Coordinates of C-alpha atoms and ligand atoms in Angstrom, one line a residue:
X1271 CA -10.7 93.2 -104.9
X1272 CA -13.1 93.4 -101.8
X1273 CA -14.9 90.3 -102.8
X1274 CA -12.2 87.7 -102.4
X1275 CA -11.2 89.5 -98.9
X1276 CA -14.9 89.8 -98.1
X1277 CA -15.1 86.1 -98.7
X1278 CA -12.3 84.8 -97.1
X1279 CA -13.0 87.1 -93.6
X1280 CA -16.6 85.2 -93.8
X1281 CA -14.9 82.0 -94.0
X1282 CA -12.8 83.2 -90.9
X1283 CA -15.1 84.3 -88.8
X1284 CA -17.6 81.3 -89.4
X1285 CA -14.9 79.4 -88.3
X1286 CA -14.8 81.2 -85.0
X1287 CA -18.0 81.0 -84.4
X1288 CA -18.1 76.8 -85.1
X1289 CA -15.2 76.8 -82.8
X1290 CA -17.1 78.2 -80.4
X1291 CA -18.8 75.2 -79.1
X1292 CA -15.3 73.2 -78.5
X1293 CA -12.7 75.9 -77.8
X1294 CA -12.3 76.6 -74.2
X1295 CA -14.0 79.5 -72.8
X1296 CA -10.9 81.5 -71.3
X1297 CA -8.0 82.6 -73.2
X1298 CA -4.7 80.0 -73.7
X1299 CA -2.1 82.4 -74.3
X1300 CA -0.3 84.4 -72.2
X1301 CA -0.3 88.2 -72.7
X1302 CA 3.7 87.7 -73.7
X1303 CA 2.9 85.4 -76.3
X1304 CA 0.2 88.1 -77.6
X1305 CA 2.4 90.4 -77.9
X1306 CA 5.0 88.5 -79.9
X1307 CA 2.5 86.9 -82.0
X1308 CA 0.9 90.5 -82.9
X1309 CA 3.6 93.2 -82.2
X1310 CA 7.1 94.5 -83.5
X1311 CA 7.7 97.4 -85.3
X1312 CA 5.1 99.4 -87.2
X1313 CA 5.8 97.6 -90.9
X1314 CA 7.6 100.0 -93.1
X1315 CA 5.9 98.8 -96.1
X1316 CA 2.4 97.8 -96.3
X1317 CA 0.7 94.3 -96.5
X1318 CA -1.5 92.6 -98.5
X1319 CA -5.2 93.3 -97.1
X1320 CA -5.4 89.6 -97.5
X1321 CA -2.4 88.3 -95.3
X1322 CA -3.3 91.0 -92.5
X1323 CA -6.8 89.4 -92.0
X1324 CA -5.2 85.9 -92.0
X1325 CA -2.4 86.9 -89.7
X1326 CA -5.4 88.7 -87.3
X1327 CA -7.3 85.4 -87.5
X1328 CA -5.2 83.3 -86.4
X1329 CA -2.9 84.9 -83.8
X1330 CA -5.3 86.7 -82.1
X1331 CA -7.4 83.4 -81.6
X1332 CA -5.6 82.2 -78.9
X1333 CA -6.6 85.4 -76.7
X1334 CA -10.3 85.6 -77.8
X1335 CA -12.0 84.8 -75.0
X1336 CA -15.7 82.6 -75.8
X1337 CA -17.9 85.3 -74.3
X1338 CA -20.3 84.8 -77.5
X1339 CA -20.9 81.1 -76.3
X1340 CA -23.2 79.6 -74.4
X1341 CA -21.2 78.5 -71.7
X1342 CA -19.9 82.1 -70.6
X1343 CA -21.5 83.4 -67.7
X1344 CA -19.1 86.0 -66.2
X1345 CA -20.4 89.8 -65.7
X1346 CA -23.3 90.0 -67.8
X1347 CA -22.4 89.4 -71.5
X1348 CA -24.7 88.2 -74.0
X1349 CA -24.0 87.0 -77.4
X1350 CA -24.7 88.3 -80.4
X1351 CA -28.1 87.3 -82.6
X1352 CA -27.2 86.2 -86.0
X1353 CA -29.1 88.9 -87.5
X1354 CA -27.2 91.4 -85.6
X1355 CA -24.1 90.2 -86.5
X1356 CA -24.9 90.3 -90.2
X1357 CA -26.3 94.0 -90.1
X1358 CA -23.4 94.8 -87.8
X1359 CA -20.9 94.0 -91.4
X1360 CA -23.3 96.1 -93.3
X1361 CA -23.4 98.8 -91.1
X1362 CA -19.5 98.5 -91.9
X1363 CA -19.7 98.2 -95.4
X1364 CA -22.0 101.2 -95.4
X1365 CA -19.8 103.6 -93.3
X1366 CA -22.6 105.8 -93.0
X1367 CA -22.3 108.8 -90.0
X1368 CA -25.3 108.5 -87.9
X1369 CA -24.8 111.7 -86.5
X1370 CA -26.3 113.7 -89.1
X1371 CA -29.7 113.1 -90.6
X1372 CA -28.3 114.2 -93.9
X1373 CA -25.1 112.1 -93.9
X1374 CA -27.8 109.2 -93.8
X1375 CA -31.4 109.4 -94.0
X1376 CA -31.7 105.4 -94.0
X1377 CA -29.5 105.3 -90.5
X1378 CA -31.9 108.3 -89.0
X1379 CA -34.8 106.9 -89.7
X1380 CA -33.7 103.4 -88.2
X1381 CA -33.0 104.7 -85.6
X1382 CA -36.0 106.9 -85.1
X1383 CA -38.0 103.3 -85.5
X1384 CA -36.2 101.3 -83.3
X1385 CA -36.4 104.0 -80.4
X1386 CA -39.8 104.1 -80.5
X1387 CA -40.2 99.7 -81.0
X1388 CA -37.7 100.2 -77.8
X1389 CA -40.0 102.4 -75.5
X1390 CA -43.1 99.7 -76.4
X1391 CA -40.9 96.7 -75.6
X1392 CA -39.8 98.4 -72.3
X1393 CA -42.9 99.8 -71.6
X1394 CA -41.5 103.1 -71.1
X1395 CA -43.5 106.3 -72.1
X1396 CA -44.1 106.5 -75.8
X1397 CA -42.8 110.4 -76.1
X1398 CA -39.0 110.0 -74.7
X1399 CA -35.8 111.1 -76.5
X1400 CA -34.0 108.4 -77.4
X1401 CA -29.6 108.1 -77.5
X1402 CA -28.3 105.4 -79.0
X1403 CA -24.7 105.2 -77.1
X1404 CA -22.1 103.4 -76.4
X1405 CA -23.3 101.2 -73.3
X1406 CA -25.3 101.7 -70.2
X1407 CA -22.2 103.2 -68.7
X1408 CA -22.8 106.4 -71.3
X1409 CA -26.2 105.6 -70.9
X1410 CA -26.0 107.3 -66.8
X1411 CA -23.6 109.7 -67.9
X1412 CA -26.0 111.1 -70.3
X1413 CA -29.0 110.4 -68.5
X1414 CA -27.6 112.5 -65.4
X1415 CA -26.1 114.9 -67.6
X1416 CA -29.9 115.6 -68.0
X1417 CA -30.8 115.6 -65.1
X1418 CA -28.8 118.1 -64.0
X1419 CA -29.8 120.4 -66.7
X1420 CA -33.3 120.3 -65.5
X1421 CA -32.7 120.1 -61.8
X1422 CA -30.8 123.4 -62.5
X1423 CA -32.8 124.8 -64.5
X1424 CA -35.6 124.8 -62.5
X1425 CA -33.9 126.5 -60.2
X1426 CA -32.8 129.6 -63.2
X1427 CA -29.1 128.2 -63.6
X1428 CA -28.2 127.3 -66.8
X1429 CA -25.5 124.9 -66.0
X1430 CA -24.6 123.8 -69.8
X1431 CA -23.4 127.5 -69.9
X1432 CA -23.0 128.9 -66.3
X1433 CA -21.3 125.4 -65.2
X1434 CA -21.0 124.0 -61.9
X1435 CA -18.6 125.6 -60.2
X1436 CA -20.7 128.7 -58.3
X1437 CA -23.9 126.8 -59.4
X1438 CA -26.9 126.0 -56.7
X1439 CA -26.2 123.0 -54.9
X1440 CA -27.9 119.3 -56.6
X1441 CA -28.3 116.6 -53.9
X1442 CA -27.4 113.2 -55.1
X1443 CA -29.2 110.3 -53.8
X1444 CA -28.2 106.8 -54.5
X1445 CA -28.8 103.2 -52.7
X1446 CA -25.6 101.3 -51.2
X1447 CA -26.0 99.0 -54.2
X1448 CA -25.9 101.5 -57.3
X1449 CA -23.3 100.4 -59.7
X1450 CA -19.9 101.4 -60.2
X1451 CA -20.8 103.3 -63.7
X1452 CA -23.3 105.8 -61.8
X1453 CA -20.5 106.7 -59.4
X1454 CA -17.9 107.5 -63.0
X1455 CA -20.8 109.6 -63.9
X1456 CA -21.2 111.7 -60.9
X1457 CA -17.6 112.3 -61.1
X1458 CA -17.3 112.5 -64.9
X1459 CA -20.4 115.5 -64.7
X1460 CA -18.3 117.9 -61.9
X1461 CA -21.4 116.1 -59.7
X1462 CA -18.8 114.5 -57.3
X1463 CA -19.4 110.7 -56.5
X1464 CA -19.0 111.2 -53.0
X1465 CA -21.8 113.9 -52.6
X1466 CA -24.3 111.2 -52.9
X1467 CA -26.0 110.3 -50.2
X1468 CA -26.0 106.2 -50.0
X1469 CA -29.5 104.6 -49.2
X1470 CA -28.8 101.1 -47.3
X1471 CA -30.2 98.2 -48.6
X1472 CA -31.6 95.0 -47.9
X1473 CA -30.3 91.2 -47.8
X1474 CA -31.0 91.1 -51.6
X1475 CA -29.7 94.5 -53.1
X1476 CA -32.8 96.7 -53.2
X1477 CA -33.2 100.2 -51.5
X1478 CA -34.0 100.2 -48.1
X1479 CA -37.5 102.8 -49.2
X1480 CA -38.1 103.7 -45.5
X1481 CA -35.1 105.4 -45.1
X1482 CA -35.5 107.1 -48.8
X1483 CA -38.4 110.0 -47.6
X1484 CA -36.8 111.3 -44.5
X1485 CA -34.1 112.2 -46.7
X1486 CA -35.8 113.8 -49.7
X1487 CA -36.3 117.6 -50.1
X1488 CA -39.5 119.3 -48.9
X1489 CA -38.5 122.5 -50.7
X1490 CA -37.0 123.0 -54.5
X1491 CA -33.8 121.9 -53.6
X1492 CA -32.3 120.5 -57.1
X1493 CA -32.6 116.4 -56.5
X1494 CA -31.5 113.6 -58.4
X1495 CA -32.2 110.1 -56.9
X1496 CA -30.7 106.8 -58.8
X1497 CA -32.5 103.5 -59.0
X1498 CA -32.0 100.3 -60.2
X1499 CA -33.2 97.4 -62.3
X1500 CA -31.6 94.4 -61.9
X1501 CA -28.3 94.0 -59.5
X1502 CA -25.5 93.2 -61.5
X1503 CA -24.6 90.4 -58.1
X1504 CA -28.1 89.2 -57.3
X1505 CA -30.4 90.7 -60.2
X1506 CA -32.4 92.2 -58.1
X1507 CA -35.0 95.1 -58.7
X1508 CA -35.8 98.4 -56.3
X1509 CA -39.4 99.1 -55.8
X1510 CA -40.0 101.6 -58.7
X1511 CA -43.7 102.4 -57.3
X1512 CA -43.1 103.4 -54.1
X1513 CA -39.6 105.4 -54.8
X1514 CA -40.9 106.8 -58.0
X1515 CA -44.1 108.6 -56.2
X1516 CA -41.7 109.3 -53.3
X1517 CA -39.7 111.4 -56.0
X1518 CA -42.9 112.9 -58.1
X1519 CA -44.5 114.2 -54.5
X1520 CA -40.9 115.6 -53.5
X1521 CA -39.8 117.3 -57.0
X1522 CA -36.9 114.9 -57.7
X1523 CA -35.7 113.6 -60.7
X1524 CA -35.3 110.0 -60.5
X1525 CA -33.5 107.8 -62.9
X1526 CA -33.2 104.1 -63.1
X1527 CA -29.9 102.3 -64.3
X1528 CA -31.5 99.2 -65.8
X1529 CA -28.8 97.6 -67.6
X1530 CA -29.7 94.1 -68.2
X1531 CA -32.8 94.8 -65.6
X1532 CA -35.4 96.5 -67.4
X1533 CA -35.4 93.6 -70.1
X1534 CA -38.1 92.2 -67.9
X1535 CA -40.4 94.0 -69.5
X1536 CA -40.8 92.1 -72.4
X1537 CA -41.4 89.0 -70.5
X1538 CA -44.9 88.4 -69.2
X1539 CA -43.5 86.2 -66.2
X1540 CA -40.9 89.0 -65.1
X1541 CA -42.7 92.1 -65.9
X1542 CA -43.7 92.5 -62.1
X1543 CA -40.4 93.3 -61.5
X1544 CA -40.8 96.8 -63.1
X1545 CA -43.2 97.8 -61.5
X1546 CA -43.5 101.6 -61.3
X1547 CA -40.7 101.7 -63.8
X1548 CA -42.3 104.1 -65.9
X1549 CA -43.2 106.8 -63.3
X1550 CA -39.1 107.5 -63.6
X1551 CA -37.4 110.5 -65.7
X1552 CA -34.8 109.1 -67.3
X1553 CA -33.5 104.8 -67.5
X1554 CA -30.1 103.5 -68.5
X1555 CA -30.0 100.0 -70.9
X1556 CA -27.6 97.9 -72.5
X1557 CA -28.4 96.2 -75.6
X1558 CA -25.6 94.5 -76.2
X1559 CA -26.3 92.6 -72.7
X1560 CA -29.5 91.3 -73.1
X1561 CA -30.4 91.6 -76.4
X1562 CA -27.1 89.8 -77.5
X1563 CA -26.1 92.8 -80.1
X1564 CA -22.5 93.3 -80.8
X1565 CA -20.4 95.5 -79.1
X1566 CA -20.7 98.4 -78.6
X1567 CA -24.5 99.3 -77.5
X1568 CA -26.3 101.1 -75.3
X1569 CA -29.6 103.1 -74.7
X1570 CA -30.0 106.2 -72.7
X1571 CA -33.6 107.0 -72.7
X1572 CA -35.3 110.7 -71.0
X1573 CA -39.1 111.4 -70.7
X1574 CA -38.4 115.2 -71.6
X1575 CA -36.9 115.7 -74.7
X1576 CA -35.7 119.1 -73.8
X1577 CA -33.8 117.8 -70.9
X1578 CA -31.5 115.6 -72.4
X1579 CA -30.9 118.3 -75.4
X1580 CA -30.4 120.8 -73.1
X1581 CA -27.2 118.8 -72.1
X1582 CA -25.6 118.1 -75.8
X1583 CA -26.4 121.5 -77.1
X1584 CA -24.5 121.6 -80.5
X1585 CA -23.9 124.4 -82.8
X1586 CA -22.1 125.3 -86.1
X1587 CA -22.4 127.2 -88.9
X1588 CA -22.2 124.2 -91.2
X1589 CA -24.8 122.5 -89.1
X1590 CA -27.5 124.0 -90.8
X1591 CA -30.8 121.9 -90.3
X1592 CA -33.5 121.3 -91.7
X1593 CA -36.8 122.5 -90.2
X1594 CA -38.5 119.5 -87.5
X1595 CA -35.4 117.7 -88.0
X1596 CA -33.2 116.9 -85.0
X1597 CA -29.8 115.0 -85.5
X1598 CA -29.7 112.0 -83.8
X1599 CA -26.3 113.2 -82.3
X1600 CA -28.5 115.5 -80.6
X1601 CA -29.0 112.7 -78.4
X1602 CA -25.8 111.3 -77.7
X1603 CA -22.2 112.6 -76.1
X1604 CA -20.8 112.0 -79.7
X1605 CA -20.8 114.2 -83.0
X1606 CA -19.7 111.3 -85.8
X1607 CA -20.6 108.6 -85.0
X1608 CA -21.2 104.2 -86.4
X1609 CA -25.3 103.6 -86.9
X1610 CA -25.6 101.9 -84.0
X1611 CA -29.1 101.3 -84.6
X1612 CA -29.0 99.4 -87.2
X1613 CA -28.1 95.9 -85.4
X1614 CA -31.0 96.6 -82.5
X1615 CA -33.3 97.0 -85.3
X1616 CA -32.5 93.7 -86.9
X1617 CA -32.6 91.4 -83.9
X1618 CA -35.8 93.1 -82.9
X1619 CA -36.9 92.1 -86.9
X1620 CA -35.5 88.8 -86.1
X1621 CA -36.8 88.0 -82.8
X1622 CA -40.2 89.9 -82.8
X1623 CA -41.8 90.5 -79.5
X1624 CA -42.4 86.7 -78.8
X1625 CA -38.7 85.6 -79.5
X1626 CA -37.1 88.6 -77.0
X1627 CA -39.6 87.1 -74.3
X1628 CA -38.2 83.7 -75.2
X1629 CA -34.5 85.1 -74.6
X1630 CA -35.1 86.2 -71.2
X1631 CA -37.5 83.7 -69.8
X1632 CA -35.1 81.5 -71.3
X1633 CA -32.3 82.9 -69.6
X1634 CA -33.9 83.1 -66.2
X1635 CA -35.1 79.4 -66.2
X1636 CA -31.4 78.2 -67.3
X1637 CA -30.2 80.3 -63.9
X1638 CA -32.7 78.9 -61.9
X1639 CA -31.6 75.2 -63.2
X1640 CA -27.9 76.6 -62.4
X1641 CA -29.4 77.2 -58.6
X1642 CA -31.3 74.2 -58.5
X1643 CA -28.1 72.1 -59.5
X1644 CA -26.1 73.9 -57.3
X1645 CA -28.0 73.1 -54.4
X1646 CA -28.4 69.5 -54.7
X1647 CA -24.2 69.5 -54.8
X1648 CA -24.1 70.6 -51.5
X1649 CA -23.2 74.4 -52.3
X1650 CA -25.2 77.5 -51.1
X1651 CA -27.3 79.9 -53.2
X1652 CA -27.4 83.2 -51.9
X1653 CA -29.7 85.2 -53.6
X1654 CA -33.4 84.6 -54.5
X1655 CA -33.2 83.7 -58.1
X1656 CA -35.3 86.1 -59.5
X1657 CA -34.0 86.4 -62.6
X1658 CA -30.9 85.5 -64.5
X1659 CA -28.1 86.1 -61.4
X1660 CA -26.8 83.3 -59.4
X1661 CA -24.3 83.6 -56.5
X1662 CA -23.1 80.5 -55.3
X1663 CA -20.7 80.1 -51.9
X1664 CA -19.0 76.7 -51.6
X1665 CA -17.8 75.4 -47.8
X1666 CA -14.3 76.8 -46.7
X1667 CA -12.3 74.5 -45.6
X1668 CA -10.7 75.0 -41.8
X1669 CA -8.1 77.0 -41.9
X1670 CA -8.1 78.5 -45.9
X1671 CA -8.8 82.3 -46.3
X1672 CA -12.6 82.1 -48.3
X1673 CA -10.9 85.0 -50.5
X1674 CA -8.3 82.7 -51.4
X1675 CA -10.6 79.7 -51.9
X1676 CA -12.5 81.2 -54.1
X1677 CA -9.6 82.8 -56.0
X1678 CA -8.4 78.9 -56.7
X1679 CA -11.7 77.9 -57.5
X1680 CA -11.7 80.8 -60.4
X1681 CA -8.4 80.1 -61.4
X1682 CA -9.1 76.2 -62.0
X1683 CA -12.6 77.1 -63.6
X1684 CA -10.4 79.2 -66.2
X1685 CA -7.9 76.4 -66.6
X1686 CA -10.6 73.6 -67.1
X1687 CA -12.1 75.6 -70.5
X1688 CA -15.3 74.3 -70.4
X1689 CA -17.1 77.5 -68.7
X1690 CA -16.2 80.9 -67.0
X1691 CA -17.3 82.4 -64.5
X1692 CA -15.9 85.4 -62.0
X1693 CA -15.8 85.7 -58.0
X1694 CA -17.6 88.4 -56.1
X1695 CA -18.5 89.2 -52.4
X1696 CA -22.0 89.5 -51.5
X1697 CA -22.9 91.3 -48.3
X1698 CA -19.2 89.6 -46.7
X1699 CA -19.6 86.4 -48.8
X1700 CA -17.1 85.4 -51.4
X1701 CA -19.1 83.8 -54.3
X1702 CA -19.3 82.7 -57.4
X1703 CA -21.2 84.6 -59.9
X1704 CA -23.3 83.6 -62.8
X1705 CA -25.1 85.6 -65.0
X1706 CA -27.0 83.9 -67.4
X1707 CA -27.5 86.8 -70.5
X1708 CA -26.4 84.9 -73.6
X1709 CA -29.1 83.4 -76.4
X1710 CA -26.8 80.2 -77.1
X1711 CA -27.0 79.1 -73.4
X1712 CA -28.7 75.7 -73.4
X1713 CA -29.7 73.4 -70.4
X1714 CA -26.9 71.1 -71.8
X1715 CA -24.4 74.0 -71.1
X1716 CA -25.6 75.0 -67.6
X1717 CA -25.4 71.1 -66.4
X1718 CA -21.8 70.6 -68.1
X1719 CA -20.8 73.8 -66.3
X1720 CA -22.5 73.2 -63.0
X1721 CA -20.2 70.1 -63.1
X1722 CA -17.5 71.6 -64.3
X1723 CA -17.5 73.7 -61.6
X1724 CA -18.3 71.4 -58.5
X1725 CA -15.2 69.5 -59.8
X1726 CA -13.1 72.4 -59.8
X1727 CA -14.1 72.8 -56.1
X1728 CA -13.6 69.5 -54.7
X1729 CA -9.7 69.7 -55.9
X1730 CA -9.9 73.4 -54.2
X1731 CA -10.1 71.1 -50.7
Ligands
PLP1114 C1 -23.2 96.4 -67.0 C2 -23.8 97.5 -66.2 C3 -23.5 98.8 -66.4 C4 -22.4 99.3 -67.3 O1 -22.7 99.0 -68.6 P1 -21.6 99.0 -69.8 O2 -22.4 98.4 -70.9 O3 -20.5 98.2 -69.3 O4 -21.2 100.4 -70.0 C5 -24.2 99.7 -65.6 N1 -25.1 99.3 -64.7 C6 -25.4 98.0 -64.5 C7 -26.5 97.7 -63.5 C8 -24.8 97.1 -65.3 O5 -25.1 95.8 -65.1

């Protein structure tokens, strides 16, 4: 019964992913027509496996949006590696819960390999705990969640158990440009996002460091500072060496939200960006940015062991364990939970060490051609390209709020199809954003969307 079913899903989704070099990139139908196409009443009666896979296929396509393609360079979305895709369907087929190490040896020990091919890629030290989560959004929570546990240990609070609420007081330091996710986190943790103290930064995004020591405890006073690789507006990186020995010399924990960012590791022309990355406490990733896995993916990764486990302490009686052993939920926010692993270890299979260096530099050359082009149209780059992040500003005509320019300009590049992109402001700027993060992105796409683009903004006059 499963094979015919099997078959014809392949055959569907094949077709997606051919159509994917035509189709336009945004959506064609309305929400409305979404609903109509999908909704009603919950069916009484059931129906065949067969005709509900069919019916998926083909009404939901008009709202798929082509972020898997090579022409989609909104937020930072990557693709997803053939291989990944393929061990994605037998991670479904398998249905194994990667929570427990005896509910699936094969999905523990994946995991327990790709963590530690991970840390080498990264360059990140060799003895870290490893959580394989849902995104780099978990990714801080969890990272901070450990944080705090140590920061408050230290101190003789046990905050897992004691909580927060008459608990000694942890200063929260964070730069102007930290990322929306770290501030959910503060606020998810009982931290409070506006107890952080906001470093200013510089024209391209990186902590102003000068201001960071004046403000960093000379006593024990419980610290957690929060870096970042790789501005999700300009890409760029905060100087790890100087910050991270700032933080080792004052007693604070520092961690580093590298979403897309620390990716530069495994590329010999980028790696200077990290620099110092590894003198953190705990890093945020994303794999299913950079690495193009499938949703959803993401790597929280803490130097001390104990510290992250300290925050997802996890008892029952029925959780009875094995001596040495320690369930990769232990790790992670979640009890039950999909083998996430198991597509990061086949694109790094697939790729090897040379092929994930020829992703990013890849990547980054295609947004430098994006800058380059841009230029010689007569727009304005505003970053320095230093890695796969372009913002682009196009003249305002007299009279036209730039807001509202810009707003037109997005509009039309989502009603022209051939690429997407989103708006952003930039230190007061309105822009255009372009992130370059996908594997199928060719120099074909970037000059069909540069001019895509630059037409959309001369009827935007
Ligand atoms: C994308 C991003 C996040 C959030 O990641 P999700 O995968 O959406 O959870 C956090 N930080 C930075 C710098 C990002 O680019």
């Amino acid at each position: 019964m499963h094979e015919s079913l099997l078959q014809r899903t392949q055959e569907l989704a094949s077709a997606y992913l051919d159509s994917i070099a035509t189709r336009p990139v945004a959506p064609i139908a309305s929400n409305e027509q979404l609903i109509e196409a999908l909704g009603g009443d919950l069916p009484e009666d059931g129906e065949p496996h067969l005709s509900v896979i069919e019916r998926l296929a083909t009404k939901a396509d008009p709202g798929i949006v082509a972020s898997a393609g090579g022409r989609f360079f909104g937020f930072v979305i990557g693709g997803t590696q053939p291989a990944a895709l393929a061990a994605d369907w037998l991670v479904s087929a398998w249905d194994q819960n990667a929570g427990f190490h005896v509910l699936s040896p094969a999905a523990a020990v994946i995991e327990q390999i790709t963590a530690s091919w991970i840390l080498d890629l990264l360059q990140l030290p060799s003895e870290s705990a490893v959580g394989f989560v849902t995104g780099c959004q978990m990714a801080n929570f969890m990272a901070l969640a450990a944080a705090r546990e140590h920061m408050l240990q230290r101190v003789g609070w046990d905050a897992a158990r004691r909580g927060l609420i008459e608990s000694p007081k942890v200063r929260l330091i964070t730069s102007a440009e930290s990322h929306g996710t770290i501030d959910r986190a503060l606020a998810m943790l009982g931290l409070g996002a506006d107890q952080a103290t906001r470093i200013p930064c510089d024209t391209q995004g990186r902590m102003r460091v000068s201001e960071l020591e004046s403000i960093l405890p000379s006593g024990n006073e419980p610290t957690i500072v929060c870096a970042q690789a790789g501005n999700v507006d300009t890409g760029a990186f905060d100087d790890f060496a100087t910050i991270g020995n700032l933080c080792r010399d004052h007693g604070a924990w520092l961690h580093i939200d590298g979403a897309f960012g620390l990716w530069a590791a495994a590329s010999t022309r980028h790696r200077s960006l990290i620099a110092g990355v590894h003198l953190a406490d705990s890093w945020a990733t994303d794999a299913h940015k950079w690495l193009n896995v499938p949703y959803d993916s993401g790597l929280v990764i803490v130097r001390e062991r104990s510290s992250l486990l300290a925050a997802t302490n996890y008892k029952g009686a029925y959780l009875v364990r094995e001596e040495a052993v320690i369930d990769p939920c232990m790790y992670t926010p979640e009890s039950s939970r999909r083998a996430r692993a198991i597509p990061l270890y086949a694109v790094l299979r697939s790729l090897g060490r040379k092929g994930i260096e020829g992703l990013v530099d890849r990547c980054c050359s295609h947004a430098r051609r994006a800058a380059d082009r841009f230029t010689e149209c007569g727009a304005t780059v505003l970053n320095d390209v230093v890695l796969n992040q372009v913002l682009v500003s196009f003249d305002v005509p007299d009279g036209v709020d730039p807001g509202d320019h810009m707003n037109s300009i997005v509009r039309r590049i989502r009603q022209d199809g051939t690429c997407w992109a989103g708006g952003t402001q930039w230190q007061g700027k309105h822009a255009l954003r372009i992130s370059v993060s996908g594997w199928r992105t060719t120099g074909n796409d970037i000059d069909r969307s540069v001019d895509a683009i630059m037409n959309c903004v001369s009827h935007c006059g």
